[in-house]
Coordinates of C-alpha atoms and ligand atoms in Angstrom, one line a residue:
M21 CA 0.4 -0.3 0.0
K22 CA 1.3 3.2 -0.7
T23 CA 1.4 5.4 2.5
A24 CA 3.7 8.4 3.9
V25 CA 5.1 9.3 7.3
I26 CA 4.6 13.2 8.1
G27 CA 7.3 13.7 10.3
S28 CA 10.5 12.6 10.3
G29 CA 11.5 12.6 14.1
A30 CA 12.4 9.2 15.9
W31 CA 9.0 8.0 15.4
G32 CA 8.2 8.9 12.5
T33 CA 11.5 7.2 10.9
A34 CA 10.6 4.3 13.0
L35 CA 7.5 3.9 12.1
A36 CA 8.7 4.5 8.6
L37 CA 11.0 1.6 8.5
A38 CA 8.3 -0.7 9.7
L39 CA 6.0 0.3 6.9
R40 CA 9.0 0.3 4.5
D41 CA 9.8 -3.6 6.0
N42 CA 6.5 -4.7 5.9
G43 CA 6.4 -3.8 2.1
H44 CA 4.8 -0.4 2.2
E45 CA 5.8 2.4 -0.2
T46 CA 7.1 4.3 2.4
A47 CA 7.4 8.5 2.0
L48 CA 9.0 10.2 5.4
W49 CA 7.9 13.8 5.4
S50 CA 10.5 16.3 6.7
Y51 CA 9.2 19.8 8.4
T52 CA 12.5 21.0 7.5
E53 CA 14.5 20.6 4.0
Q54 CA 17.8 20.9 6.5
E55 CA 16.3 18.0 8.3
S56 CA 15.7 15.7 5.3
S57 CA 19.3 16.4 3.8
V58 CA 20.8 15.4 7.4
L59 CA 19.2 12.0 6.6
R60 CA 19.8 11.7 3.3
E61 CA 23.0 12.4 3.4
R62 CA 23.8 10.3 7.0
G63 CA 21.7 7.6 6.3
E64 CA 20.4 7.7 9.5
N65 CA 18.3 9.7 11.9
P66 CA 20.9 11.1 13.8
M67 CA 18.0 10.7 17.0
L68 CA 18.1 7.1 15.7
P69 CA 21.8 6.1 15.3
G70 CA 22.9 3.0 14.1
V71 CA 19.6 2.4 12.9
A72 CA 20.4 2.3 8.6
L73 CA 17.4 3.6 6.3
G74 CA 18.5 2.0 3.9
P75 CA 16.4 1.6 1.1
G76 CA 12.4 2.1 0.3
V77 CA 12.2 5.5 2.1
A78 CA 11.4 8.0 0.2
L79 CA 12.4 11.1 1.8
T80 CA 10.6 14.4 1.3
T81 CA 9.7 17.5 2.6
D82 CA 6.5 18.1 -0.1
L83 CA 3.4 17.3 2.1
D84 CA 2.0 16.2 -1.4
C85 CA 3.5 13.3 -1.1
V86 CA -0.3 11.8 1.2
K87 CA -2.0 12.0 -2.4
G88 CA -3.3 8.8 -3.5
C89 CA -2.1 7.1 -0.1
G90 CA -3.7 4.8 1.5
A91 CA -3.0 5.1 5.2
V92 CA -0.7 8.6 6.6
V93 CA 0.5 8.5 9.6
L94 CA 0.9 11.6 11.7
A95 CA 3.9 12.3 13.5
T96 CA 5.2 15.4 14.5
P97 CA 5.2 17.0 18.4
S98 CA 1.8 17.7 19.8
F99 CA 1.7 21.2 19.2
A100 CA 2.5 21.3 15.8
V101 CA -0.2 18.8 15.2
R102 CA -3.6 21.3 14.9
G103 CA -0.6 23.0 12.3
T104 CA -0.1 19.9 9.5
A105 CA -3.4 18.5 10.0
R106 CA -4.8 21.9 8.3
Q107 CA -2.0 21.2 5.7
L108 CA -3.1 18.4 4.8
R109 CA -6.8 18.9 4.8
G110 CA -7.5 19.3 0.6
R111 CA -4.3 16.9 0.0
I112 CA -5.5 13.5 1.9
D113 CA -7.3 11.6 0.1
P114 CA -11.2 11.6 2.2
G115 CA -11.3 8.0 3.5
T116 CA -7.4 7.7 3.6
P117 CA -7.0 6.9 7.7
V118 CA -5.3 9.1 9.8
I119 CA -2.8 6.9 11.8
L120 CA -1.6 9.6 15.3
V121 CA 0.4 8.6 16.7
S122 CA 1.9 12.1 18.4
K123 CA 1.1 12.2 21.9
G124 CA -0.3 15.3 24.3
I125 CA -3.0 17.1 24.8
E126 CA -4.0 20.7 22.9
K127 CA -3.0 23.5 25.3
D128 CA -5.9 26.3 26.2
S129 CA -8.5 23.4 24.1
C130 CA -8.1 20.7 26.4
L131 CA -8.9 18.7 22.9
L132 CA -7.4 15.3 22.3
L133 CA -5.3 15.3 19.8
H134 CA -7.5 12.8 18.0
Q135 CA -10.2 15.9 18.4
V136 CA -7.9 17.6 17.2
V137 CA -6.9 16.1 13.6
A138 CA -11.2 15.5 13.2
E139 CA -11.5 19.3 13.2
E140 CA -8.8 20.4 11.1
L141 CA -10.1 17.5 8.8
G142 CA -13.2 18.3 8.7
G143 CA -14.2 14.4 10.1
R144 CA -13.5 13.5 6.4
N145 CA -11.0 10.8 7.4
P146 CA -11.4 8.8 10.5
V147 CA -8.6 9.1 12.7
V148 CA -6.3 5.8 14.6
V149 CA -4.9 7.1 17.8
L150 CA -1.5 4.1 17.9
S151 CA 0.2 4.2 21.3
G152 CA 2.1 1.9 23.5
P153 CA 5.5 0.6 25.3
S154 CA 7.2 1.6 22.2
H155 CA 10.7 3.8 22.1
A156 CA 11.4 4.7 19.0
E157 CA 14.9 3.7 19.3
E158 CA 13.8 -0.4 20.4
V159 CA 11.6 -0.2 17.1
G160 CA 14.0 1.1 15.0
R161 CA 16.1 -1.8 16.0
G162 CA 13.4 -3.9 15.8
V163 CA 13.5 -5.1 19.7
P164 CA 9.5 -6.9 19.8
T165 CA 7.4 -4.6 20.8
A166 CA 3.2 -4.5 21.1
V167 CA 1.0 -1.5 20.5
V168 CA -2.6 -1.1 20.5
V169 CA -4.3 0.8 17.8
A170 CA -7.8 2.5 18.9
C171 CA -10.2 3.8 16.2
E172 CA -13.9 3.4 17.1
D173 CA -14.3 2.7 13.2
R174 CA -13.2 -1.0 13.6
E175 CA -12.4 -0.6 9.6
A176 CA -9.8 1.4 10.3
A177 CA -8.3 0.0 13.4
L178 CA -7.6 -3.3 11.3
L179 CA -6.0 -1.4 8.5
A180 CA -3.8 0.1 11.1
Q181 CA -3.2 -3.7 12.5
D182 CA -2.5 -5.0 9.3
L183 CA -0.3 -2.5 7.9
F184 CA 2.3 -2.7 10.9
M185 CA 1.9 -6.4 12.2
S186 CA 5.5 -8.2 12.4
R187 CA 7.4 -11.0 13.7
R188 CA 9.1 -7.6 15.9
F189 CA 5.9 -5.5 15.8
R190 CA 2.5 -6.4 17.4
I191 CA -0.3 -4.5 17.6
Y192 CA -3.5 -4.9 19.2
T193 CA -7.0 -3.4 18.2
S194 CA -9.2 -1.1 20.7
P195 CA -12.8 0.8 20.3
D196 CA -11.2 3.4 23.7
I197 CA -9.9 5.9 21.7
V198 CA -10.4 8.3 24.5
G199 CA -9.1 5.8 26.7
V200 CA -6.0 5.0 24.5
E201 CA -5.1 8.9 24.0
I202 CA -5.6 10.2 27.8
G203 CA -3.0 7.4 28.7
A204 CA -0.5 8.3 25.9
A205 CA -0.4 11.8 26.9
L206 CA -1.0 11.8 30.9
K207 CA 2.1 8.9 31.4
N208 CA 4.8 11.7 30.5
V209 CA 3.6 13.8 33.7
I210 CA 3.7 10.9 35.7
A211 CA 6.9 9.6 34.4
L212 CA 8.3 13.1 34.6
C213 CA 7.8 12.8 38.4
A214 CA 9.0 9.5 38.5
G215 CA 12.2 11.1 36.9
C216 CA 11.9 13.6 39.3
C217 CA 12.0 11.1 42.3
D218 CA 14.7 9.9 40.8
G219 CA 16.5 12.8 40.9
M220 CA 15.8 13.4 44.3
G221 CA 17.5 9.6 45.4
C222 CA 14.1 8.4 46.5
G223 CA 13.9 4.4 46.6
D224 CA 12.0 2.3 44.6
N225 CA 9.5 2.1 46.7
T226 CA 8.5 5.8 46.2
K227 CA 8.5 5.5 42.4
A228 CA 6.3 2.6 42.7
A229 CA 4.4 4.1 44.3
L230 CA 3.9 7.2 42.2
M231 CA 3.3 5.2 39.8
T232 CA 0.2 3.3 40.9
R233 CA -1.2 6.3 42.1
G234 CA -0.3 7.9 39.1
L235 CA -2.6 5.6 37.2
T236 CA -5.5 5.6 39.3
E237 CA -5.6 9.3 38.9
I238 CA -4.8 9.4 35.3
A239 CA -7.6 6.6 35.0
R240 CA -9.7 8.3 37.4
L241 CA -9.5 11.6 34.4
G242 CA -10.5 9.0 31.4
V243 CA -13.1 7.1 33.0
A244 CA -14.7 10.5 33.5
L245 CA -13.8 11.5 30.2
G246 CA -15.6 8.3 28.6
A247 CA -13.2 6.0 28.6
R248 CA -13.3 2.5 29.8
K249 CA -11.5 1.7 32.7
E250 CA -9.2 -1.3 31.4
T251 CA -7.9 0.5 28.9
F252 CA -5.9 1.8 31.9
A253 CA -4.9 -1.9 32.5
G254 CA -4.0 -1.8 29.3
L255 CA -0.7 -1.3 27.0
A256 CA -1.8 2.4 26.4
G257 CA -2.2 2.3 30.0
V258 CA 0.1 0.4 32.3
G259 CA 2.2 -0.9 29.8
D260 CA 3.2 2.4 28.3
L261 CA 3.3 4.3 31.9
I262 CA 6.6 1.4 33.2
V263 CA 8.2 1.8 30.1
T264 CA 8.6 5.9 30.6
C265 CA 9.0 6.0 33.8
T266 CA 11.6 3.3 34.0
S267 CA 14.2 3.8 31.1
M268 CA 16.8 6.1 30.0
H269 CA 15.1 6.8 26.5
S270 CA 12.7 8.9 28.2
R271 CA 13.2 12.1 27.7
N272 CA 10.3 13.0 29.9
R273 CA 11.5 11.0 32.7
R274 CA 15.3 12.7 31.9
A275 CA 14.0 15.5 32.5
G276 CA 12.2 15.3 35.8
I277 CA 15.8 13.6 37.1
L278 CA 17.4 16.8 35.8
I279 CA 14.4 19.1 38.0
G280 CA 15.0 16.2 40.7
Q281 CA 18.5 17.5 40.9
G282 CA 17.9 21.0 41.4
K283 CA 17.4 22.4 37.8
T284 CA 14.5 24.2 36.4
A285 CA 11.8 23.2 33.5
R286 CA 13.7 25.3 31.3
E287 CA 16.9 24.9 32.5
A288 CA 16.2 20.3 32.3
M289 CA 14.4 21.0 29.0
D290 CA 17.5 23.1 27.4
E291 CA 19.8 20.4 28.5
L292 CA 18.1 17.7 26.4
G293 CA 18.9 19.8 23.3
G294 CA 15.8 20.8 22.5
A295 CA 14.0 17.3 21.7
V296 CA 10.2 17.5 22.6
V297 CA 9.6 17.3 26.1
E298 CA 6.3 16.2 25.5
G299 CA 5.5 16.1 29.6
Y300 CA 6.0 19.4 30.7
Y301 CA 3.2 20.5 28.2
A302 CA 0.6 17.9 29.0
A303 CA 0.8 18.9 32.8
A304 CA -1.0 22.2 32.2
S305 CA -3.8 20.7 30.2
A306 CA -4.3 17.6 32.1
K307 CA -4.5 20.2 35.1
Q308 CA -7.0 22.0 33.5
M309 CA -9.3 19.2 32.5
A310 CA -8.6 17.9 36.0
D311 CA -9.8 21.2 37.7
R312 CA -13.1 21.5 34.8
A313 CA -14.1 17.6 35.1
G314 CA -14.1 17.8 38.7
V315 CA -11.5 15.3 39.1
E316 CA -9.1 14.9 42.0
M317 CA -5.3 13.9 40.0
P318 CA -3.0 14.7 43.7
I319 CA 0.4 14.5 41.4
T320 CA -0.5 15.9 38.0
A321 CA -1.1 19.3 40.4
G322 CA 2.3 18.6 41.9
A323 CA 4.1 18.3 39.0
Y324 CA 2.0 21.9 37.4
E325 CA 3.5 23.8 40.4
V326 CA 7.3 22.5 40.2
L327 CA 6.9 23.0 36.5
Y328 CA 5.0 25.9 36.1
A329 CA 5.1 28.1 39.7
G330 CA 8.4 27.0 41.0
G331 CA 7.5 24.7 43.6
D332 CA 10.1 22.8 45.3
P333 CA 9.7 18.9 44.4
R334 CA 10.4 17.8 47.7
Q335 CA 8.1 19.6 49.8
V336 CA 5.6 18.5 46.9
L337 CA 6.3 14.9 47.9
E338 CA 6.4 16.1 51.6
R339 CA 2.7 17.0 51.0
L340 CA 1.5 13.9 48.6
M341 CA 2.6 12.3 51.4
A342 CA 1.2 13.9 54.1
R343 CA -2.4 14.1 52.6
E344 CA -5.2 12.4 54.9
R345 CA -5.5 8.6 54.7
R346 CA -7.8 7.2 52.5
D347 CA -9.2 3.8 51.6
E348 CA -7.1 2.6 48.3
L349 CA -10.6 1.9 46.7
E350 CA -12.9 4.2 48.2
A351 CA -12.4 7.0 45.1
E352 CA -12.6 4.8 42.6
E353 CA -16.0 3.2 43.6
S354 CA -18.1 5.6 41.6
W355 CA -16.2 4.1 38.5
I356 CA -18.7 1.1 38.7
Ligands
NAD420 N1 10.2 9.0 20.9 C1 9.8 7.9 20.9 O1 10.0 7.0 21.3 C2 7.9 7.5 20.4 C3 7.0 7.0 20.8 C4 5.7 7.1 20.5 C5 5.2 8.1 21.0 N2 6.5 9.5 20.4 C6 5.6 10.7 20.1 O2 5.6 10.9 19.0 C7 5.7 12.7 18.6 C8 7.1 12.6 18.0 O3 7.8 12.6 19.2 P1 9.6 12.1 17.9 O4 10.6 10.9 19.5 O5 9.4 11.5 16.6 O6 9.9 13.8 18.0 P2 11.6 14.0 17.7 O7 12.0 15.5 18.8 O8 12.6 13.0 17.5 O9 11.2 14.8 16.2 C9 10.2 15.8 16.4 C10 10.2 16.2 14.5 O10 8.9 17.3 15.0 C11 9.6 17.9 13.8 N3 8.6 19.7 13.9 C12 9.1 20.7 14.9 N4 8.6 21.4 14.9 C13 7.5 21.4 13.6 C14 5.9 21.9 13.6 N5 6.1 23.4 14.3 N6 5.4 21.1 12.3 C15 5.2 19.9 11.5 N7 7.2 19.0 12.4 C16 7.5 20.0 13.6 C17 10.9 17.9 14.4 O11 11.4 18.7 12.4 C18 11.5 16.9 13.7 O12 11.6 16.2 13.1 C19 5.9 12.9 19.9 O13 4.3 13.4 20.2 C20 5.9 11.8 21.1 O14 5.2 12.3 22.4 C21 7.7 9.8 20.3

């Protein structure tokens, strides 16, 4: 099938290679000429050292590459999703599924990214969200990986499954696009906090508690927004949370470590060379969404305080530990 991947960062590149390896005709679109030339000249993406591009991936900066495609993968950072989707309108054939792999929530509007894409494309294209525990560095090297593709339109989800499924890349389908997107976007906030714990020298116990209670509050918000609770026990929930909170591949965790060691959020992101730290943006949106929905998210609120209001992570942790005593299942009974 003719396919195009829009966004040649680490993730877009790894997915373009997965499509090419499955025998699809694949174009990889870069945001800048310079980025495209680097890929062409080096034969690899500097974000994926040691992963050769090889033949069969057409490098381009022309968005018309989406014309005539059977599926288009959208892999820009979350802040660029709306602008890029707007430019795709009029180019992409009506009915062609868009497989969205960016993770985040739109700033201010608090829309989920699949809603942003659907809005910009005028609802003429099914939008599938692909998510799960999947570092680009590992998918690029063919490390066995499993993810989920979610869409209310089952045909579109099955097409996405078919496109990517291989012996190295196992794809599950799901109808719960809201749950999958909420899990994908908000685990980055918890990964920042997990990194912060590491940077402050806390132990495994602290991090495990943070991940568990972090997932609980993500699920609480998700369910309030119409997601299915089981999704948070799946690949896009606990699966992605584990991988992001425990790996040095995660920029969110790495940024958190620096903040835990005393850097400001800005200094930490600069030290990561300007690579996108989605959790920083997601923390603001998550806080806004939680406030609007009247859902309690104490860890996310603490992350917001540290990232945006100069809060001291040690004091935030102390406050979280000193919250009123609770039953573990108490607040969750209303889910059922
Ligand atoms: N890296 C991973 O392992 C991974 C895995 C799953 C999901 N994701 C998600 O995929 C998305 C992309 O991540 P990445 O790791 O490939 O990022 P990256 O930092 O490697 O690359 C970002 C890319 O976006 C391009 N870009 C920058 N500004 C743009 C703009 N205004 N319009 C269009 N493109 C622009 C850059 O040129 C660059 O190619 C993120 O939302 C991320 O959360 C990443």
